[in-house]
Amino acid sequence: MLIVMKPSASSEDIARVVERIAELGFRAHPIPGEGRTAIGVTGNKGPIAEEWFESFTTIAQLVRVTQPFKLVSREVKPDATIVDLGDGVRIGGSATFHVMAGPCSVESQDQLFAAADAVRAAGATLLRGGAYKPRTSPYEFQGLKVDGLKLLAQARDRTGLKIVTEVKDTETLDAVAEHADVLQLGARNMQNYSLLEAVGRSHRAVLLKRGLSATIKEVLMAAEYIYSAGNTNVMLCERGIRTFETMTRNTLDLGAAAVLQEMTHLPVIVDPSHGIGIRRHVPALARAAAALGCDGLIIEVHPDPDRAWSDGQQSLTFAQFEALMGDVRRILPVVGRELPLGARAPS
Ligand code: PEP
Ligand code: MN
């Protein structure tokens, strides 16, 4: 159920309705929107009777939500959510398009600073880099852990780029949240419900990556876990799914990115790097994603991809990334978007 307040409703009026919802034993989720506030109601087992709210003259209408993902659906909140990371970095809704770029793993200060400088110069606004790496093999590099987080924070100080890095488990969540601007929840953890709930209680923005074989509905239900726990700064990431195809690492599902934008108000980001897993094909998919009208990209870039400690085969060189950003800059106006003003144009 969604309770839509009249545009004239004051914060006291909203608080009174929230109180009534709590009295009934349900949970209230106020959703401020353009011109009016709506209040999502969850926790009810059966239908909610309209009479229970009859005396509130400040309510405009009661709407039944038909989707199982209640709070993240467009049905509940038609206007786009903008994830505001501060310093003018606002992802979603508006006409700006944000690119998150950097190495798969943080390896050293030299490697990270070189990547940060290069991606910033080419127009990225966020730096990606894993400090805790969930690897398929226990014998592969597992990340620099806390030292990696510290290097990411130093790279932010150096460049002003916001930091996105993966949180692998609840044990390390506090450390990651202390250093990062955006908590990346990896594909392998999309249905780790205790982690979803824990990041839902965190005050940091979240980038939720689609599970290896998750349906669109499952992605939205995972986002609902985070959102309903109180964290409304959630972005979704299409990063390719596992299919029968073996020529590519994954199958990037751009259709899902289009459908997600219709179904949810949350920003949608596309990851062409994990989406195909082959360096020379990453730019084409990145261009296609930009043309699709999504809210941003996350791309792996490394100073020396052939020597990267993880995912080198899909990491772009600096020159490739710079060329790609030029293409993205030219494509975006077609879909009414642009890179943020502060993002430097490649020379
Ligand atoms: C990554 O971003 O390096 C990563 C591990 O991504 P995913 O969870 O999508 O595999
Ligand atoms: Mn990677």
mmCIF file of C-alpha atoms and ligand atoms in Angstrom:
data_model
loop_
_atom_site.group_PDB
_atom_site.id
_atom_site.type_symbol
_atom_site.label_atom_id
_atom_site.label_comp_id
_atom_site.label_asym_id
_atom_site.label_seq_id
_atom_site.Cartn_x
_atom_site.Cartn_y
_atom_site.Cartn_z
ATOM 1 C CA MET A 1 0.000 0.000 0.000
ATOM 2 C CA LEU A 2 1.116 3.515 -0.805
ATOM 3 C CA ILE A 3 -0.342 6.533 0.934
ATOM 4 C CA VAL A 4 -0.025 9.644 -1.204
ATOM 5 C CA MET A 5 -0.179 12.842 0.834
ATOM 6 C CA LYS A 6 -1.678 16.063 -0.530
ATOM 7 C CA PRO A 7 0.926 18.595 -1.728
ATOM 8 C CA SER A 8 -0.237 20.884 1.091
ATOM 9 C CA ALA A 9 0.485 18.290 3.827
ATOM 10 C CA SER A 10 2.950 19.563 6.419
ATOM 11 C CA SER A 11 5.679 17.508 8.077
ATOM 12 C CA GLU A 12 3.406 17.228 11.145
ATOM 13 C CA ASP A 13 0.599 15.835 8.975
ATOM 14 C CA ILE A 14 3.037 13.270 7.565
ATOM 15 C CA ALA A 15 4.266 12.385 11.061
ATOM 16 C CA ARG A 16 0.665 11.760 12.209
ATOM 17 C CA VAL A 17 0.065 9.294 9.378
ATOM 18 C CA VAL A 18 3.408 7.588 10.087
ATOM 19 C CA GLU A 19 2.326 7.251 13.734
ATOM 20 C CA ARG A 20 -0.993 5.699 12.724
ATOM 21 C CA ILE A 21 0.814 3.161 10.530
ATOM 22 C CA ALA A 22 3.058 2.186 13.465
ATOM 23 C CA GLU A 23 -0.001 1.879 15.756
ATOM 24 C CA LEU A 24 -1.461 -0.621 13.317
ATOM 25 C CA GLY A 25 1.744 -2.671 13.658
ATOM 26 C CA PHE A 26 3.077 -1.902 10.159
ATOM 27 C CA ARG A 27 6.200 -0.084 8.930
ATOM 28 C CA ALA A 28 6.048 3.349 7.361
ATOM 29 C CA HIS A 29 8.557 4.466 4.718
ATOM 30 C CA PRO A 30 8.147 8.149 3.850
ATOM 31 C CA ILE A 31 9.221 8.810 0.265
ATOM 32 C CA PRO A 32 9.619 12.527 -0.455
ATOM 33 C CA GLY A 33 8.861 13.342 -4.080
ATOM 34 C CA GLU A 34 8.565 16.343 -6.334
ATOM 35 C CA GLY A 35 5.682 18.348 -4.937
ATOM 36 C CA ARG A 36 4.314 15.704 -2.586
ATOM 37 C CA THR A 37 5.313 12.987 -0.142
ATOM 38 C CA ALA A 38 4.171 9.398 -0.356
ATOM 39 C CA ILE A 39 4.393 6.876 2.467
ATOM 40 C CA GLY A 40 5.018 3.230 1.650
ATOM 41 C CA VAL A 41 3.467 0.739 4.057
ATOM 42 C CA THR A 42 5.072 -2.669 4.556
ATOM 43 C CA GLY A 43 4.730 -5.444 7.099
ATOM 44 C CA ASN A 44 0.998 -6.014 6.568
ATOM 45 C CA LYS A 45 0.019 -9.650 6.034
ATOM 46 C CA GLY A 46 -3.435 -8.981 4.565
ATOM 47 C CA PRO A 47 -5.002 -6.037 2.758
ATOM 48 C CA ILE A 48 -5.101 -2.646 4.431
ATOM 49 C CA ALA A 49 -8.619 -1.248 4.965
ATOM 50 C CA GLU A 50 -9.130 2.264 3.632
ATOM 51 C CA GLU A 51 -11.321 3.082 6.670
ATOM 52 C CA TRP A 52 -8.242 2.922 8.914
ATOM 53 C CA PHE A 53 -7.083 6.189 7.360
ATOM 54 C CA GLU A 54 -10.475 7.770 6.704
ATOM 55 C CA SER A 55 -10.082 10.558 9.267
ATOM 56 C CA PHE A 56 -6.910 11.957 7.656
ATOM 57 C CA THR A 57 -7.949 14.854 5.422
ATOM 58 C CA THR A 58 -4.299 15.421 4.428
ATOM 59 C CA ILE A 59 -4.168 12.134 2.486
ATOM 60 C CA ALA A 60 -4.751 12.501 -1.267
ATOM 61 C CA GLN A 61 -5.120 8.812 -2.090
ATOM 62 C CA LEU A 62 -4.380 5.244 -1.091
ATOM 63 C CA VAL A 63 -2.796 3.169 -3.851
ATOM 64 C CA ARG A 64 -2.436 -0.593 -3.860
ATOM 65 C CA VAL A 65 1.070 -1.635 -4.940
ATOM 66 C CA THR A 66 0.880 -4.642 -7.200
ATOM 67 C CA GLN A 67 4.623 -5.335 -7.540
ATOM 68 C CA PRO A 68 6.340 -7.513 -4.900
ATOM 69 C CA PHE A 69 9.228 -5.021 -4.804
ATOM 70 C CA LYS A 70 7.238 -2.258 -3.222
ATOM 71 C CA LEU A 71 9.548 0.558 -2.257
ATOM 72 C CA VAL A 72 11.936 0.453 -5.199
ATOM 73 C CA SER A 73 9.215 0.326 -7.874
ATOM 74 C CA ARG A 74 8.249 3.243 -10.109
ATOM 75 C CA GLU A 75 4.662 2.527 -9.090
ATOM 76 C CA VAL A 76 5.473 3.844 -5.621
ATOM 77 C CA LYS A 77 7.844 6.626 -6.634
ATOM 78 C CA PRO A 78 7.525 7.816 -10.233
ATOM 79 C CA ASP A 79 10.332 10.359 -10.043
ATOM 80 C CA ALA A 80 13.906 9.150 -10.234
ATOM 81 C CA THR A 81 16.024 8.734 -7.124
ATOM 82 C CA ILE A 82 19.161 10.822 -7.187
ATOM 83 C CA VAL A 83 22.048 9.405 -5.181
ATOM 84 C CA ASP A 84 23.873 12.472 -3.921
ATOM 85 C CA LEU A 85 27.486 11.743 -2.990
ATOM 86 C CA GLY A 86 28.328 15.369 -2.244
ATOM 87 C CA ASP A 87 30.540 17.861 -4.108
ATOM 88 C CA GLY A 88 28.082 17.933 -6.997
ATOM 89 C CA VAL A 89 28.239 14.200 -7.726
ATOM 90 C CA ARG A 90 24.569 13.375 -8.160
ATOM 91 C CA ILE A 91 23.808 10.079 -9.858
ATOM 92 C CA GLY A 92 20.438 9.336 -11.453
ATOM 93 C CA GLY A 93 17.463 11.267 -12.673
ATOM 94 C CA SER A 94 19.147 14.384 -13.880
ATOM 95 C CA ALA A 95 20.800 14.846 -17.215
ATOM 96 C CA THR A 96 24.259 13.940 -15.998
ATOM 97 C CA PHE A 97 26.002 10.641 -16.635
ATOM 98 C CA HIS A 98 28.687 9.410 -14.278
ATOM 99 C CA VAL A 99 31.601 7.153 -15.105
ATOM 100 C CA MET A 100 33.246 5.087 -12.374
ATOM 101 C CA ALA A 101 36.606 3.762 -13.479
ATOM 102 C CA GLY A 102 39.792 2.241 -12.115
ATOM 103 C CA PRO A 103 41.511 -1.069 -11.579
ATOM 104 C CA CYS A 104 39.750 -4.294 -10.650
ATOM 105 C CA SER A 105 42.004 -4.575 -7.574
ATOM 106 C CA VAL A 106 44.050 -2.018 -5.691
ATOM 107 C CA GLU A 107 47.628 -3.287 -6.039
ATOM 108 C CA SER A 108 49.939 -0.480 -4.906
ATOM 109 C CA GLN A 109 50.031 3.266 -4.383
ATOM 110 C CA ASP A 110 51.776 3.815 -7.736
ATOM 111 C CA GLN A 111 49.244 1.708 -9.620
ATOM 112 C CA LEU A 112 46.220 3.282 -7.939
ATOM 113 C CA PHE A 113 47.396 6.887 -8.171
ATOM 114 C CA ALA A 114 48.331 6.480 -11.838
ATOM 115 C CA ALA A 115 44.902 5.016 -12.598
ATOM 116 C CA ALA A 116 43.110 7.687 -10.530
ATOM 117 C CA ASP A 117 44.928 10.531 -12.293
ATOM 118 C CA ALA A 118 44.269 9.047 -15.726
ATOM 119 C CA VAL A 119 40.570 8.314 -15.270
ATOM 120 C CA ARG A 120 39.980 11.723 -13.715
ATOM 121 C CA ALA A 121 41.752 13.475 -16.575
ATOM 122 C CA ALA A 122 39.546 11.580 -19.035
ATOM 123 C CA GLY A 123 36.313 12.619 -17.274
ATOM 124 C CA ALA A 124 35.477 9.946 -14.673
ATOM 125 C CA THR A 125 33.946 11.187 -11.417
ATOM 126 C CA LEU A 126 34.339 8.047 -9.324
ATOM 127 C CA LEU A 127 37.334 5.775 -8.780
ATOM 128 C CA ARG A 128 36.700 2.051 -8.531
ATOM 129 C CA GLY A 129 39.129 -0.454 -7.031
ATOM 130 C CA GLY A 130 38.672 -3.621 -5.006
ATOM 131 C CA ALA A 131 40.402 -3.982 -1.639
ATOM 132 C CA TYR A 132 38.498 -7.129 -0.651
ATOM 133 C CA LYS A 133 38.268 -9.421 -3.656
ATOM 134 C CA PRO A 134 35.914 -12.406 -3.756
ATOM 135 C CA ARG A 135 37.889 -14.686 -6.086
ATOM 136 C CA THR A 136 36.793 -17.951 -7.658
ATOM 137 C CA SER A 137 40.001 -19.621 -6.457
ATOM 138 C CA PRO A 138 41.329 -19.359 -2.897
ATOM 139 C CA TYR A 139 44.848 -19.302 -4.412
ATOM 140 C CA GLU A 140 44.266 -16.068 -6.312
ATOM 141 C CA PHE A 141 45.017 -12.565 -5.004
ATOM 142 C CA GLN A 142 42.405 -11.716 -2.372
ATOM 143 C CA GLY A 143 43.045 -7.970 -2.202
ATOM 144 C CA LEU A 144 45.151 -5.628 -0.052
ATOM 145 C CA LYS A 145 42.255 -5.360 2.415
ATOM 146 C CA VAL A 146 42.590 -2.464 4.920
ATOM 147 C CA ASP A 147 45.782 -1.242 3.234
ATOM 148 C CA GLY A 148 43.851 -1.095 -0.027
ATOM 149 C CA LEU A 149 41.073 0.937 1.625
ATOM 150 C CA LYS A 150 43.648 3.411 2.933
ATOM 151 C CA LEU A 151 45.145 3.818 -0.529
ATOM 152 C CA LEU A 152 41.679 4.460 -1.951
ATOM 153 C CA ALA A 153 41.086 7.188 0.640
ATOM 154 C CA GLN A 154 44.451 8.742 -0.288
ATOM 155 C CA ALA A 155 43.505 8.626 -3.965
ATOM 156 C CA ARG A 156 40.292 10.478 -3.120
ATOM 157 C CA ASP A 157 42.281 13.167 -1.292
ATOM 158 C CA ARG A 158 44.598 13.456 -4.257
ATOM 159 C CA THR A 159 42.003 13.641 -7.040
ATOM 160 C CA GLY A 160 38.623 14.493 -5.509
ATOM 161 C CA LEU A 161 37.169 11.356 -7.107
ATOM 162 C CA LYS A 162 34.527 9.545 -5.052
ATOM 163 C CA ILE A 163 35.426 5.987 -4.115
ATOM 164 C CA VAL A 164 33.494 2.830 -4.968
ATOM 165 C CA THR A 165 34.812 -0.418 -3.528
ATOM 166 C CA GLU A 166 33.393 -3.833 -2.759
ATOM 167 C CA VAL A 167 32.157 -4.916 0.639
ATOM 168 C CA LYS A 168 32.563 -8.690 0.792
ATOM 169 C CA ASP A 169 31.069 -9.542 4.181
ATOM 170 C CA THR A 170 29.487 -8.090 7.303
ATOM 171 C CA GLU A 171 32.753 -8.421 9.276
ATOM 172 C CA THR A 172 34.537 -5.863 7.114
ATOM 173 C CA LEU A 173 31.551 -3.595 6.451
ATOM 174 C CA ASP A 174 32.487 -0.957 9.026
ATOM 175 C CA ALA A 175 36.030 -0.648 7.691
ATOM 176 C CA VAL A 176 34.830 -0.365 4.086
ATOM 177 C CA ALA A 177 32.101 2.141 5.014
ATOM 178 C CA GLU A 178 34.685 4.261 6.840
ATOM 179 C CA HIS A 179 36.776 4.696 3.685
ATOM 180 C CA ALA A 180 34.354 4.406 0.760
ATOM 181 C CA ASP A 181 31.729 6.727 -0.694
ATOM 182 C CA VAL A 182 29.880 3.856 -2.354
ATOM 183 C CA LEU A 183 29.685 0.266 -1.106
ATOM 184 C CA GLN A 184 29.791 -2.141 -4.023
ATOM 185 C CA LEU A 185 27.824 -5.282 -3.342
ATOM 186 C CA GLY A 186 29.268 -7.869 -5.712
ATOM 187 C CA ALA A 187 27.433 -10.261 -8.007
ATOM 188 C CA ARG A 188 28.342 -13.226 -5.806
ATOM 189 C CA ASN A 189 26.741 -11.537 -2.813
ATOM 190 C CA MET A 190 23.535 -10.264 -4.394
ATOM 191 C CA GLN A 191 21.492 -12.741 -2.422
ATOM 192 C CA ASN A 192 23.523 -12.631 0.787
ATOM 193 C CA TYR A 193 20.589 -11.424 2.825
ATOM 194 C CA SER A 194 22.473 -10.626 6.032
ATOM 195 C CA LEU A 195 24.872 -8.462 4.037
ATOM 196 C CA LEU A 196 21.964 -6.767 2.216
ATOM 197 C CA GLU A 197 20.349 -5.966 5.567
ATOM 198 C CA ALA A 198 23.629 -4.726 7.010
ATOM 199 C CA VAL A 199 24.328 -2.355 4.107
ATOM 200 C CA GLY A 200 20.684 -1.320 4.409
ATOM 201 C CA ARG A 201 21.468 -0.051 7.891
ATOM 202 C CA SER A 202 24.603 1.750 6.684
ATOM 203 C CA HIS A 203 24.598 5.419 5.720
ATOM 204 C CA ARG A 204 26.776 4.869 2.681
ATOM 205 C CA ALA A 205 25.389 4.674 -0.847
ATOM 206 C CA VAL A 206 25.294 1.212 -2.393
ATOM 207 C CA LEU A 207 26.031 -0.145 -5.870
ATOM 208 C CA LEU A 208 24.192 -3.467 -6.047
ATOM 209 C CA LYS A 209 25.486 -5.722 -8.813
ATOM 210 C CA ARG A 210 23.252 -8.241 -10.506
ATOM 211 C CA GLY A 211 23.866 -11.849 -9.440
ATOM 212 C CA LEU A 212 25.450 -14.264 -11.911
ATOM 213 C CA SER A 213 22.090 -15.819 -12.729
ATOM 214 C CA ALA A 214 19.644 -13.452 -11.088
ATOM 215 C CA THR A 215 16.402 -12.469 -12.774
ATOM 216 C CA ILE A 216 15.413 -8.808 -12.966
ATOM 217 C CA LYS A 217 12.818 -9.458 -10.278
ATOM 218 C CA GLU A 218 15.452 -10.994 -7.995
ATOM 219 C CA VAL A 219 17.682 -7.930 -8.468
ATOM 220 C CA LEU A 220 14.793 -5.678 -7.493
ATOM 221 C CA MET A 221 13.932 -7.821 -4.474
ATOM 222 C CA ALA A 222 17.576 -7.648 -3.339
ATOM 223 C CA ALA A 223 17.425 -3.841 -3.677
ATOM 224 C CA GLU A 224 14.195 -3.916 -1.681
ATOM 225 C CA TYR A 225 16.092 -5.551 1.229
ATOM 226 C CA ILE A 226 18.516 -2.620 1.342
ATOM 227 C CA TYR A 227 15.900 0.075 0.772
ATOM 228 C CA SER A 228 13.410 -1.288 3.315
ATOM 229 C CA ALA A 229 16.160 -1.454 5.945
ATOM 230 C CA GLY A 230 16.448 2.324 5.627
ATOM 231 C CA ASN A 231 19.148 2.947 3.039
ATOM 232 C CA THR A 232 17.504 4.665 0.075
ATOM 233 C CA ASN A 233 20.776 5.506 -1.723
ATOM 234 C CA VAL A 234 20.858 2.396 -3.851
ATOM 235 C CA MET A 235 22.103 2.057 -7.441
ATOM 236 C CA LEU A 236 21.664 -1.071 -9.536
ATOM 237 C CA CYS A 237 24.338 -2.496 -11.807
ATOM 238 C CA GLU A 238 23.870 -4.729 -14.839
ATOM 239 C CA ARG A 239 27.186 -6.611 -15.138
ATOM 240 C CA GLY A 240 26.295 -9.521 -17.360
ATOM 241 C CA ILE A 241 24.771 -12.865 -16.571
ATOM 242 C CA ARG A 242 25.808 -16.453 -17.124
ATOM 243 C CA THR A 243 24.289 -17.991 -20.235
ATOM 244 C CA PHE A 244 25.059 -20.911 -22.572
ATOM 245 C CA GLU A 245 27.540 -18.674 -24.423
ATOM 246 C CA THR A 246 31.202 -19.485 -23.833
ATOM 247 C CA MET A 247 32.931 -17.030 -26.225
ATOM 248 C CA THR A 248 32.395 -14.194 -23.758
ATOM 249 C CA ARG A 249 32.869 -14.176 -19.969
ATOM 250 C CA ASN A 250 29.241 -13.168 -19.395
ATOM 251 C CA THR A 251 26.332 -11.991 -21.507
ATOM 252 C CA LEU A 252 25.740 -8.290 -20.909
ATOM 253 C CA ASP A 253 21.981 -7.909 -20.682
ATOM 254 C CA LEU A 254 21.347 -4.402 -21.958
ATOM 255 C CA GLY A 255 17.681 -5.301 -22.208
ATOM 256 C CA ALA A 256 17.664 -5.669 -18.433
ATOM 257 C CA ALA A 257 19.153 -2.182 -18.077
ATOM 258 C CA ALA A 258 16.297 -0.787 -20.182
ATOM 259 C CA VAL A 259 13.639 -2.741 -18.287
ATOM 260 C CA LEU A 260 15.100 -1.807 -14.899
ATOM 261 C CA GLN A 261 14.895 1.876 -15.778
ATOM 262 C CA GLU A 262 11.214 1.458 -16.442
ATOM 263 C CA MET A 263 10.496 -0.618 -13.338
ATOM 264 C CA THR A 264 12.497 1.215 -10.698
ATOM 265 C CA HIS A 265 13.278 4.779 -9.713
ATOM 266 C CA LEU A 266 16.803 3.768 -8.652
ATOM 267 C CA PRO A 267 19.783 4.737 -10.846
ATOM 268 C CA VAL A 268 20.969 2.054 -13.276
ATOM 269 C CA ILE A 269 24.685 1.632 -13.994
ATOM 270 C CA VAL A 270 26.182 -0.702 -16.616
ATOM 271 C CA ASP A 271 29.460 -2.632 -16.233
ATOM 272 C CA PRO A 272 30.695 -3.549 -19.717
ATOM 273 C CA SER A 273 34.010 -4.926 -18.349
ATOM 274 C CA HIS A 274 32.615 -7.928 -16.472
ATOM 275 C CA GLY A 275 29.765 -7.921 -18.991
ATOM 276 C CA ILE A 276 31.963 -9.306 -21.764
ATOM 277 C CA GLY A 277 35.355 -9.938 -20.175
ATOM 278 C CA ILE A 278 37.338 -9.122 -23.343
ATOM 279 C CA ARG A 279 39.291 -5.850 -23.446
ATOM 280 C CA ARG A 280 38.869 -5.051 -27.127
ATOM 281 C CA HIS A 281 35.080 -5.426 -26.917
ATOM 282 C CA VAL A 282 34.543 -3.345 -23.780
ATOM 283 C CA PRO A 283 34.364 0.045 -25.599
ATOM 284 C CA ALA A 284 31.603 -1.123 -27.957
ATOM 285 C CA LEU A 285 29.431 -2.272 -25.073
ATOM 286 C CA ALA A 286 30.176 0.887 -23.105
ATOM 287 C CA ARG A 287 29.064 2.996 -26.085
ATOM 288 C CA ALA A 288 25.893 0.925 -26.408
ATOM 289 C CA ALA A 289 25.129 1.388 -22.703
ATOM 290 C CA ALA A 290 25.640 5.156 -22.954
ATOM 291 C CA ALA A 291 23.278 5.237 -25.933
ATOM 292 C CA LEU A 292 20.692 3.306 -23.951
ATOM 293 C CA GLY A 293 20.099 6.215 -21.608
ATOM 294 C CA CYS A 294 21.272 4.601 -18.355
ATOM 295 C CA ASP A 295 22.746 6.671 -15.514
ATOM 296 C CA GLY A 296 26.395 5.689 -15.722
ATOM 297 C CA LEU A 297 29.114 3.149 -16.347
ATOM 298 C CA ILE A 298 31.638 1.271 -14.221
ATOM 299 C CA ILE A 299 34.748 0.310 -16.173
ATOM 300 C CA GLU A 300 38.028 -1.426 -15.318
ATOM 301 C CA VAL A 301 41.132 0.570 -16.288
ATOM 302 C CA HIS A 302 44.742 -0.361 -15.426
ATOM 303 C CA PRO A 303 48.134 1.293 -16.085
ATOM 304 C CA ASP A 304 49.455 -2.030 -17.424
ATOM 305 C CA PRO A 305 46.522 -4.391 -18.004
ATOM 306 C CA ASP A 306 48.639 -7.368 -19.037
ATOM 307 C CA ARG A 307 50.306 -7.323 -15.626
ATOM 308 C CA ALA A 308 47.143 -6.709 -13.564
ATOM 309 C CA TRP A 309 46.668 -8.918 -10.511
ATOM 310 C CA SER A 310 43.018 -9.507 -11.440
ATOM 311 C CA ASP A 311 40.817 -9.059 -14.508
ATOM 312 C CA GLY A 312 43.632 -7.720 -16.702
ATOM 313 C CA GLN A 313 42.090 -9.379 -19.757
ATOM 314 C CA GLN A 314 39.121 -7.014 -19.566
ATOM 315 C CA SER A 315 40.873 -3.876 -18.265
ATOM 316 C CA LEU A 316 41.334 -0.926 -20.620
ATOM 317 C CA THR A 317 44.607 0.917 -21.080
ATOM 318 C CA PHE A 318 44.597 4.643 -20.314
ATOM 319 C CA ALA A 319 44.599 5.436 -24.039
ATOM 320 C CA GLN A 320 41.632 3.148 -24.679
ATOM 321 C CA PHE A 321 39.720 4.697 -21.791
ATOM 322 C CA GLU A 322 40.409 8.223 -22.954
ATOM 323 C CA ALA A 323 39.246 7.396 -26.490
ATOM 324 C CA LEU A 324 36.131 5.748 -25.086
ATOM 325 C CA MET A 325 35.295 8.800 -22.980
ATOM 326 C CA GLY A 326 35.497 10.931 -26.117
ATOM 327 C CA ASP A 327 32.964 8.626 -27.788
ATOM 328 C CA VAL A 328 30.713 8.636 -24.716
ATOM 329 C CA ARG A 329 30.824 12.423 -24.634
ATOM 330 C CA ARG A 330 29.631 12.526 -28.244
ATOM 331 C CA ILE A 331 26.924 9.867 -27.777
ATOM 332 C CA LEU A 332 25.306 11.263 -24.621
ATOM 333 C CA PRO A 333 23.520 14.262 -26.222
ATOM 334 C CA VAL A 334 21.499 11.801 -28.317
ATOM 335 C CA VAL A 335 19.840 10.598 -25.105
ATOM 336 C CA GLY A 336 19.705 14.068 -23.538
ATOM 337 C CA ARG A 337 22.600 13.546 -21.182
ATOM 338 C CA GLU A 338 26.109 14.802 -20.640
ATOM 339 C CA LEU A 339 29.137 14.185 -18.476
ATOM 340 C CA PRO A 340 29.251 16.378 -15.350
ATOM 341 C CA LEU A 341 30.523 19.894 -15.965
ATOM 342 C CA GLY A 342 33.576 19.402 -13.763
ATOM 343 C CA ALA A 343 34.660 16.350 -15.744
ATOM 344 C CA ARG A 344 37.538 17.383 -17.963
ATOM 345 C CA ALA A 345 37.196 16.952 -21.689
ATOM 346 C CA PRO A 346 39.958 14.809 -23.173
ATOM 347 C CA SER A 347 42.456 16.971 -25.071
HETATM 348 C C1 PEP B 1 34.437 -6.329 -9.704
HETATM 349 O O1 PEP B 1 33.787 -5.279 -9.863
HETATM 350 O O2 PEP B 1 35.682 -6.388 -9.820
HETATM 351 C C2 PEP B 1 33.684 -7.572 -9.445
HETATM 352 C C3 PEP B 1 34.207 -8.572 -8.762
HETATM 353 O O3 PEP B 1 32.447 -7.545 -9.989
HETATM 354 P P1 PEP B 1 31.265 -8.650 -9.971
HETATM 355 O O4 PEP B 1 30.804 -8.743 -8.547
HETATM 356 O O5 PEP B 1 30.236 -8.044 -10.880
HETATM 357 O O6 PEP B 1 31.826 -9.928 -10.501
HETATM 358 MN MN MN B 2 36.965 -7.208 -11.689
#
